[in-house]
PDB file of C-alpha atoms in Angstrom:
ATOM      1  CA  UNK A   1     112.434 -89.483 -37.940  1.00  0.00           C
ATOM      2  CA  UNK A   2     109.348 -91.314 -38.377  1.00  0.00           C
ATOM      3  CA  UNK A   3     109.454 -95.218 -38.990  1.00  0.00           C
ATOM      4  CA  UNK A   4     107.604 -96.775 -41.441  1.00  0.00           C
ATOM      5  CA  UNK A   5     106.475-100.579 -40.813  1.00  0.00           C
ATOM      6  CA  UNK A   6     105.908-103.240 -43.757  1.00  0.00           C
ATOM      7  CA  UNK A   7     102.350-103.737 -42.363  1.00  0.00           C
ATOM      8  CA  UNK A   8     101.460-100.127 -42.760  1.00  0.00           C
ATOM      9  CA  UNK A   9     100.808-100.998 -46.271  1.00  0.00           C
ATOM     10  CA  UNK A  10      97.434-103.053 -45.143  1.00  0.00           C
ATOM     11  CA  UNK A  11      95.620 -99.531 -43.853  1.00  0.00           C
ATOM     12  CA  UNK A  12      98.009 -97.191 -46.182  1.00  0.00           C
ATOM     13  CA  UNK A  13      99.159 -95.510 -43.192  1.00  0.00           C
ATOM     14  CA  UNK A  14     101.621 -93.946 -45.099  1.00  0.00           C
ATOM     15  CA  UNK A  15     101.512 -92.632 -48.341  1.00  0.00           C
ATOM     16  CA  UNK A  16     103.178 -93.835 -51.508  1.00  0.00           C
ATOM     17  CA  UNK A  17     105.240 -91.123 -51.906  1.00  0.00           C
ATOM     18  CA  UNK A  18     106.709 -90.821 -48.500  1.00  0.00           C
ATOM     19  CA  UNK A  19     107.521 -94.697 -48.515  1.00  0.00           C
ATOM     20  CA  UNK A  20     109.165 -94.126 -51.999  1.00  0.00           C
ATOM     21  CA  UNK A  21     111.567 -91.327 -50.187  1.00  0.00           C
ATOM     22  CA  UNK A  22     112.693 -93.363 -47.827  1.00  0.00           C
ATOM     23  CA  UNK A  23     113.245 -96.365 -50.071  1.00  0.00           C
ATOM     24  CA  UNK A  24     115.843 -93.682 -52.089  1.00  0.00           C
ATOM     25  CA  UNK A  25     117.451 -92.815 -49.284  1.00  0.00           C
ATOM     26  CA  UNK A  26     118.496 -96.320 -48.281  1.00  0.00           C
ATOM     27  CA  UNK A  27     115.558 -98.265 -46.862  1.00  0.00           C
ATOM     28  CA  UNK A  28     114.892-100.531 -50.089  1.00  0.00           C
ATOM     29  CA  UNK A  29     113.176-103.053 -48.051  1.00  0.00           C
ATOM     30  CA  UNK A  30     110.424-100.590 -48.065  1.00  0.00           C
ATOM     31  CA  UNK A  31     109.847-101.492 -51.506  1.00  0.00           C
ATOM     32  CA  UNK A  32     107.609-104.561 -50.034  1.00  0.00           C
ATOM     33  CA  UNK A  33     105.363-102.138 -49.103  1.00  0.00           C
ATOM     34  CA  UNK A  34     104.159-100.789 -52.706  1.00  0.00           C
ATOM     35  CA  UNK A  35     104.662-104.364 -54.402  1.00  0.00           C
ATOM     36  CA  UNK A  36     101.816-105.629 -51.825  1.00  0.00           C
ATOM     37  CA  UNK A  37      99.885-102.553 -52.230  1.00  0.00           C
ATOM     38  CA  UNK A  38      99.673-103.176 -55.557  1.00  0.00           C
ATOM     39  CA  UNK A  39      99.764-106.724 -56.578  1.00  0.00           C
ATOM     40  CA  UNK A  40      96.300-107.768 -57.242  1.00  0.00           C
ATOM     41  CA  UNK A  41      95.824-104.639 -59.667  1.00  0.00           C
ATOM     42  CA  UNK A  42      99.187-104.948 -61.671  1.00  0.00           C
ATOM     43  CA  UNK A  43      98.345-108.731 -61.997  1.00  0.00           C
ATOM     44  CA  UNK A  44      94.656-108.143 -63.439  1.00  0.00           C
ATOM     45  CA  UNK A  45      96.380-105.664 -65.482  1.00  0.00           C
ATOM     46  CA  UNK A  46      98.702-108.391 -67.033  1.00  0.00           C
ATOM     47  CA  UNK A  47      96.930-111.058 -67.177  1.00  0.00           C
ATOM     48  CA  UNK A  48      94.592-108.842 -69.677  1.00  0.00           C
ATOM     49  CA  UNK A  49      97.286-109.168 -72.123  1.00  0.00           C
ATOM     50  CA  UNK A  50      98.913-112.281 -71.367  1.00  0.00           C
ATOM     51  CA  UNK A  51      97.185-116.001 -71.055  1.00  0.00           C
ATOM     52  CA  UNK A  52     100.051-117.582 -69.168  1.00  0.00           C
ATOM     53  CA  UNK A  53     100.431-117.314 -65.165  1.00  0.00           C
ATOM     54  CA  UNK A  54     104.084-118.544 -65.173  1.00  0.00           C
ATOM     55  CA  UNK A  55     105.048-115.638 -67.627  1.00  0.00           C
ATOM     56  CA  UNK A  56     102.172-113.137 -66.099  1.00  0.00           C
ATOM     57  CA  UNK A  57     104.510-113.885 -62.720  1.00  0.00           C
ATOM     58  CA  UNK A  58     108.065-112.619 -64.912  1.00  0.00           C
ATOM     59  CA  UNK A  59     106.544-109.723 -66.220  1.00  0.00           C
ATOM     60  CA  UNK A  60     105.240-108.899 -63.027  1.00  0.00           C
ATOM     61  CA  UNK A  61     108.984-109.352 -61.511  1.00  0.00           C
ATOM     62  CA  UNK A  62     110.411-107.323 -64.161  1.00  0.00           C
ATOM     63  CA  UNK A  63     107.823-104.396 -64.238  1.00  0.00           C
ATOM     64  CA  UNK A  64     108.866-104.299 -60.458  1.00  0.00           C
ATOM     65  CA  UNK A  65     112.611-104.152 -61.089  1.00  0.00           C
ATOM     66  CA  UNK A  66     112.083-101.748 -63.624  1.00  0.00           C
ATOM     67  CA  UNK A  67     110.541 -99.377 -61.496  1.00  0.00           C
ATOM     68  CA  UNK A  68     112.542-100.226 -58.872  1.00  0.00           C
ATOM     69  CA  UNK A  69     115.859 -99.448 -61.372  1.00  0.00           C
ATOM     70  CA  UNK A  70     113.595 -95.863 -62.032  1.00  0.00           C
ATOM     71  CA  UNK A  71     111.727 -95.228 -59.069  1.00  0.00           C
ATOM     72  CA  UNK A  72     114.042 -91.717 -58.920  1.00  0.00           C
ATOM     73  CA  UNK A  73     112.440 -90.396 -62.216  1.00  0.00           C
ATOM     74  CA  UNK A  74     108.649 -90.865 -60.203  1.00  0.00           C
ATOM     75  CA  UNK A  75     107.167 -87.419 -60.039  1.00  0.00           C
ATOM     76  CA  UNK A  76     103.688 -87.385 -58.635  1.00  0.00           C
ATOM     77  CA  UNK A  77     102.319 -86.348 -61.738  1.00  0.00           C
ATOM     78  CA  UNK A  78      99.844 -89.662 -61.749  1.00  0.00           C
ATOM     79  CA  UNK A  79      98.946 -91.648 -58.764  1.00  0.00           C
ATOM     80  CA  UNK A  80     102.513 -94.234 -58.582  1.00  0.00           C
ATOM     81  CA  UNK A  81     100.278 -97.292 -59.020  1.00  0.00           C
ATOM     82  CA  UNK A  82      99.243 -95.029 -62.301  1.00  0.00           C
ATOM     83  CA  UNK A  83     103.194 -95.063 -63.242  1.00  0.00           C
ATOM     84  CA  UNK A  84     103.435 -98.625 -62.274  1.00  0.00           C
ATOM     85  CA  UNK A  85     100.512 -99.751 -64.501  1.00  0.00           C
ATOM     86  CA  UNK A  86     101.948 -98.252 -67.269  1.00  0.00           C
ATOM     87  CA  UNK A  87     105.756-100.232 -67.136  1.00  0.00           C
ATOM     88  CA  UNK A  88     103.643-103.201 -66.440  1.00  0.00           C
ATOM     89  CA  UNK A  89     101.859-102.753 -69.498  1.00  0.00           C
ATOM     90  CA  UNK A  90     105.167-101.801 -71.558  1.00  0.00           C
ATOM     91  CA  UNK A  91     106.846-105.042 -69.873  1.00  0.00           C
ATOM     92  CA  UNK A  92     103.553-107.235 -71.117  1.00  0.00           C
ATOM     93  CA  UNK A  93     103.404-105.466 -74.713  1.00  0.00           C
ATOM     94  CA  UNK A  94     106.872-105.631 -74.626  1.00  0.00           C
ATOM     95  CA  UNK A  95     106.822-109.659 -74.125  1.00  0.00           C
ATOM     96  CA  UNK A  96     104.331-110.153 -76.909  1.00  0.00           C
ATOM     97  CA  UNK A  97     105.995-108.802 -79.305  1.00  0.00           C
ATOM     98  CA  UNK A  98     109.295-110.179 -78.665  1.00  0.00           C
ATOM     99  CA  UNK A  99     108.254-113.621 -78.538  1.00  0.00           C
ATOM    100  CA  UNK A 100     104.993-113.468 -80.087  1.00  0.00           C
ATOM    101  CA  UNK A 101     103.030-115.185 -76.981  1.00  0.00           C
ATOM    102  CA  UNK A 102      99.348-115.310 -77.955  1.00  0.00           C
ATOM    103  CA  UNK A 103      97.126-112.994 -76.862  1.00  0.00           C
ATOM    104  CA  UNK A 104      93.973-114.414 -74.625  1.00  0.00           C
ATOM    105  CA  UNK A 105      91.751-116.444 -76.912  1.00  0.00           C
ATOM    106  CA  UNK A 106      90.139-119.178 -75.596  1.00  0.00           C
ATOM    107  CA  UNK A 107      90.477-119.348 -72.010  1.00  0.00           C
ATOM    108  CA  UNK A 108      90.111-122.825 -70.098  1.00  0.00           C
ATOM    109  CA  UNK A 109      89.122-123.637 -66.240  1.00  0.00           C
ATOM    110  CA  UNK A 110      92.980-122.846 -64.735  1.00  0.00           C
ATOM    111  CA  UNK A 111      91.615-119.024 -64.732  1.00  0.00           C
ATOM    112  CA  UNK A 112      93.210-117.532 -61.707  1.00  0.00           C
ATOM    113  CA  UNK A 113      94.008-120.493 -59.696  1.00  0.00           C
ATOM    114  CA  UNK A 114      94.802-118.345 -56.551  1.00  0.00           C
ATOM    115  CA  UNK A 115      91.226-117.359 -56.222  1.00  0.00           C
ATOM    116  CA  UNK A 116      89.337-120.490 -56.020  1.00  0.00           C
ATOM    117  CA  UNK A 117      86.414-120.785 -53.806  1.00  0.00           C
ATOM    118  CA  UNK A 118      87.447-122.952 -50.813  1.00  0.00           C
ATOM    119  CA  UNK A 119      84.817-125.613 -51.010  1.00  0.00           C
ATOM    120  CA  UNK A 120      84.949-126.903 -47.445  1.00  0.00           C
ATOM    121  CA  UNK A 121      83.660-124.023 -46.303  1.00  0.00           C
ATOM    122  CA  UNK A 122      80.619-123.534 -48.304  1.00  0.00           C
ATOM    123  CA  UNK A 123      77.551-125.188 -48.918  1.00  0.00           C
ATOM    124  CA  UNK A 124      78.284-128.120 -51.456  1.00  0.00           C
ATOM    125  CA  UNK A 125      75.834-127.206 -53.853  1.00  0.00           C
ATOM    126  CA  UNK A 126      76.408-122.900 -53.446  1.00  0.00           C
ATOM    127  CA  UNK A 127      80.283-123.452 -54.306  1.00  0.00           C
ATOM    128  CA  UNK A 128      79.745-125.324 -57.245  1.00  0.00           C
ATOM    129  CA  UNK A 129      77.306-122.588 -58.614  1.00  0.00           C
ATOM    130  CA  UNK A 130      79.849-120.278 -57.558  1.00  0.00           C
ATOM    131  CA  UNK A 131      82.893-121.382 -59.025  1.00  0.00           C
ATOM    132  CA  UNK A 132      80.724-122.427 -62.643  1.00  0.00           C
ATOM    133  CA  UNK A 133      80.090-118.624 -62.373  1.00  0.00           C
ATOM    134  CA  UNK A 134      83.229-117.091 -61.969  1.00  0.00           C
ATOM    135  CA  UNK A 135      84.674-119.479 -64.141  1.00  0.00           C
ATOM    136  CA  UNK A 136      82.027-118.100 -67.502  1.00  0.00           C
ATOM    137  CA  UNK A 137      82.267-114.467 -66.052  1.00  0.00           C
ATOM    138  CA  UNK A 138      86.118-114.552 -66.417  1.00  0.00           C
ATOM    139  CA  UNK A 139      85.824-116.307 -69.587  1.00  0.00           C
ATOM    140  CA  UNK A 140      83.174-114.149 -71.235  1.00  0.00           C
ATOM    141  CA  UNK A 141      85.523-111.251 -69.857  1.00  0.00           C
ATOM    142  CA  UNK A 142      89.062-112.572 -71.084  1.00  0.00           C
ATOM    143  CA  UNK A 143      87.300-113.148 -74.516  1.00  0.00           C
ATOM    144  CA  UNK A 144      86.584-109.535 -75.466  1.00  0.00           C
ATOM    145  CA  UNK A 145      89.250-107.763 -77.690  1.00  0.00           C
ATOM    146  CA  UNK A 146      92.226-106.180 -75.946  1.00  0.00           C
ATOM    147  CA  UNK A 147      91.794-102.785 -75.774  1.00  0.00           C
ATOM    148  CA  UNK A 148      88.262-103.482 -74.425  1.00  0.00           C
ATOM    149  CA  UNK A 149      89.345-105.880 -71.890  1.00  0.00           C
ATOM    150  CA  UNK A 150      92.038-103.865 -70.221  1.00  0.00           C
ATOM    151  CA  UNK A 151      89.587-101.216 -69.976  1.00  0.00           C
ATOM    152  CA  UNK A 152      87.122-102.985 -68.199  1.00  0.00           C
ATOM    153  CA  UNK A 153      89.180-104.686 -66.076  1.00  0.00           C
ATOM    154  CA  UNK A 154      90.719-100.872 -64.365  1.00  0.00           C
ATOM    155  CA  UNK A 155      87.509 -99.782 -64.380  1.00  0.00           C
ATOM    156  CA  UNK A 156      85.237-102.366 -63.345  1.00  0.00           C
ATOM    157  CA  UNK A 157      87.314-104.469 -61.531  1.00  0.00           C
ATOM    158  CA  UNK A 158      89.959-102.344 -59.895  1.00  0.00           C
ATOM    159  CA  UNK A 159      87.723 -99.120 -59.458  1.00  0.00           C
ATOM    160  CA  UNK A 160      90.237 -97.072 -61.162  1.00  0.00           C
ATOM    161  CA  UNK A 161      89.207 -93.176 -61.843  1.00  0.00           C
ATOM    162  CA  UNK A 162      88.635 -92.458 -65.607  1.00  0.00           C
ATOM    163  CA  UNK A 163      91.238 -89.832 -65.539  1.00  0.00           C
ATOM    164  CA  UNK A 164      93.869 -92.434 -64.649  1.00  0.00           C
ATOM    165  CA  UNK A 165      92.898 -95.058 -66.506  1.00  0.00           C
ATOM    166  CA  UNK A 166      93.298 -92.710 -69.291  1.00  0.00           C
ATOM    167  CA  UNK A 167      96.915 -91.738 -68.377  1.00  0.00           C
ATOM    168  CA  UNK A 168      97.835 -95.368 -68.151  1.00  0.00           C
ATOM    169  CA  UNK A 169      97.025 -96.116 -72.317  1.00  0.00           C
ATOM    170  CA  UNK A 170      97.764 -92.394 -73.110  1.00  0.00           C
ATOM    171  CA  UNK A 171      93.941 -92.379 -73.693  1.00  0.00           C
ATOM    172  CA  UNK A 172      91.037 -89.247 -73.731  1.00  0.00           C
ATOM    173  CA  UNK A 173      88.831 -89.154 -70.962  1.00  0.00           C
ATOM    174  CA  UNK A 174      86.284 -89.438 -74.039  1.00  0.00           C
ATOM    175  CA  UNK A 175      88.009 -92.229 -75.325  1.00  0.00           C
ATOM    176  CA  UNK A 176      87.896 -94.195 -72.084  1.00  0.00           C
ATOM    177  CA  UNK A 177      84.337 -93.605 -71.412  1.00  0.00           C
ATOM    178  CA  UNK A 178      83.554 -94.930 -74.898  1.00  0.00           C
ATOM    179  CA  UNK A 179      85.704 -97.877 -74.589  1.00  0.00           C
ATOM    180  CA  UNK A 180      83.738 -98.306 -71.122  1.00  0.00           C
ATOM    181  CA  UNK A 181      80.159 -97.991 -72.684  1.00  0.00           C
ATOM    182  CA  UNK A 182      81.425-100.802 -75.677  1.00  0.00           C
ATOM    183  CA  UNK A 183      82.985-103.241 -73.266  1.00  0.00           C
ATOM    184  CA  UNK A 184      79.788-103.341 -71.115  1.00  0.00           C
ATOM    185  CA  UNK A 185      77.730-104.085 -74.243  1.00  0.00           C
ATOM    186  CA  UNK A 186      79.988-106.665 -75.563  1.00  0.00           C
ATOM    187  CA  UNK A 187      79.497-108.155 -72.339  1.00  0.00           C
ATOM    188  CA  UNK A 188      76.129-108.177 -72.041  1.00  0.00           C
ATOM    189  CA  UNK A 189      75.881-109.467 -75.704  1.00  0.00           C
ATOM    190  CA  UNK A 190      78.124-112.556 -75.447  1.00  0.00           C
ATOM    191  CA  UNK A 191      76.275-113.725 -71.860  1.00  0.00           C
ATOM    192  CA  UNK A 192      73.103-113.031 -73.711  1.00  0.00           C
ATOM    193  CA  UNK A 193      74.823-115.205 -76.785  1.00  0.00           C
ATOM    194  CA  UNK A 194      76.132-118.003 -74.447  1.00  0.00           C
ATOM    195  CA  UNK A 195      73.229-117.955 -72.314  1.00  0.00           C
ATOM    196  CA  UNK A 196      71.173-119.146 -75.794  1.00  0.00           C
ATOM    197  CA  UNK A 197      73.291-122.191 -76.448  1.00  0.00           C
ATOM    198  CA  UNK A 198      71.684-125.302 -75.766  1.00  0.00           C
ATOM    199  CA  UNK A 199      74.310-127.007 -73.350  1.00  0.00           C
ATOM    200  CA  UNK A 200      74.674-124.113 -71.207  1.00  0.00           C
ATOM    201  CA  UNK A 201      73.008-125.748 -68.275  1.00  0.00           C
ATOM    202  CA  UNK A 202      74.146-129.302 -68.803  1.00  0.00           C
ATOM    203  CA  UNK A 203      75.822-130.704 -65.990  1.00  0.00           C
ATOM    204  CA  UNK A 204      79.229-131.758 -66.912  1.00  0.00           C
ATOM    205  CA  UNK A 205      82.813-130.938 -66.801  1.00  0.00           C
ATOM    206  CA  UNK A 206      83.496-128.277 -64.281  1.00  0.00           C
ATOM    207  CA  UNK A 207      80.193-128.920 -62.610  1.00  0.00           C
ATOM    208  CA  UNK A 208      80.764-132.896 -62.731  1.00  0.00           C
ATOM    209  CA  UNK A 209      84.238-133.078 -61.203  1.00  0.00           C
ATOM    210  CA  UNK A 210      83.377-131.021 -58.463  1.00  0.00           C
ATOM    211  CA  UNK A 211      80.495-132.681 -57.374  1.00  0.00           C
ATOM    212  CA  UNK A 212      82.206-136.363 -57.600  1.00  0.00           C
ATOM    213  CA  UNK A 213      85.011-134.886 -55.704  1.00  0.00           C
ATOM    214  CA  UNK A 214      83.157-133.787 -52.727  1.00  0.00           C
ATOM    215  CA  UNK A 215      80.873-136.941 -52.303  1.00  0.00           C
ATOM    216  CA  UNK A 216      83.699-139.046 -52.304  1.00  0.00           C
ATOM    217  CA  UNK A 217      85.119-137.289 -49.727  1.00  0.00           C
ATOM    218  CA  UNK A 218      82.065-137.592 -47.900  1.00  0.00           C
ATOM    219  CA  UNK A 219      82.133-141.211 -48.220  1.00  0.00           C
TER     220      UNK A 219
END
């Protein structure tokens, strides 16, 4: 009987489906193996809908457990991060509406603490320009409506095929492709729009703290 190891998820050695046979026959540590596989894309996912990482983190935990509780009923009808996407989307929808958590608005500078650019080992002066430019990028992305947003992040972000993004929001490939063509344009239009305000280039906050930081930890 072949033996499957946690770190066969980093090459995907082994495919979903096999790992998800032997965590039904017993193994359920296996289960490791398709949360890290697909973290990072159920988490973008989430955090489309939801503006708060301590509750992005619970939905996460109980999208998992859900599927977990229904990984028998998987059928490899869609890809399984496909099937996951959609519970974690039911979890997050789910959430809203039951204790009517506000939707992302108005973003601020905590955006997705767990990428930040390491500083020390950059170039001073490149890592603050990075890190000002992430920061508007995923601002100017987390304001566009919903159903815009979610579809740019699985498609621009994560790569994910039409076709599947499609079965995840019960979607036409037509639909997707025009939801697609919009988001890009609303993105284009609101850099275009914040890239015309008169402060855009003004070197505070963000830009400020960072650079006091560093010299006087040079000093």
């Amino acid at each position: 009987m072949k033996v499957i190891k946690i770190d066969d998820y980093k090459n995907h050695k082994v495919l979903d489906y096999d790992v998800i046979k032997k965590i039904l026959s017993g193994e359920k540590g296996l289960y490791e193996i398709l949360m890290r596989r697909n973290n990072q894309k159920l988490y973008r996912v989430i955090r489309s809908y939801i503006n708060d990482e301590d509750l992005i983190k619970d939905v996460m935990q109980d999208t998992y457990i859900k599927a977990y509780e229904k990984l028998y009923q998987y059928n490899q009808k869609a890809a399984f991060s496909t099937w996951l996407i959609r519970i974690g989307i039911n979890e997050a929808l789910h959430e809203l509406r039951s204790k009517r958590h506000k939707i992302i608005s108005h973003p601020n500078a905590e955006l997705n603490k767990a990428n930040i650019i390491d500083l020390k080992n950059m170039n001073p002066e490149k890592a603050i320009v990075q890190q000002e430019a992430k920061w508007v990028l995923e601002k100017v992305i987390s304001s566009l409506p919903e159903k815009y947003r979610v579809i740019y992040m699985l498609r621009e972000i994560e790569n994910m095929k039409i076709k599947d993004i499609g079965d995840c929001l019960d979607l036409s490939v037509s639909n997707v492709k025009v939801r697609i063509h919009r988001s890009k344009q609303m993105l284009k239009d609101k850099l275009y729009e914040l890239s015309q305000k008169p402060n855009v280039f003004e070197f505070g906050f963000s830009k400020c703290d960072a650079l006091v930081n560093i010299v006087m930890q040079r000093l």
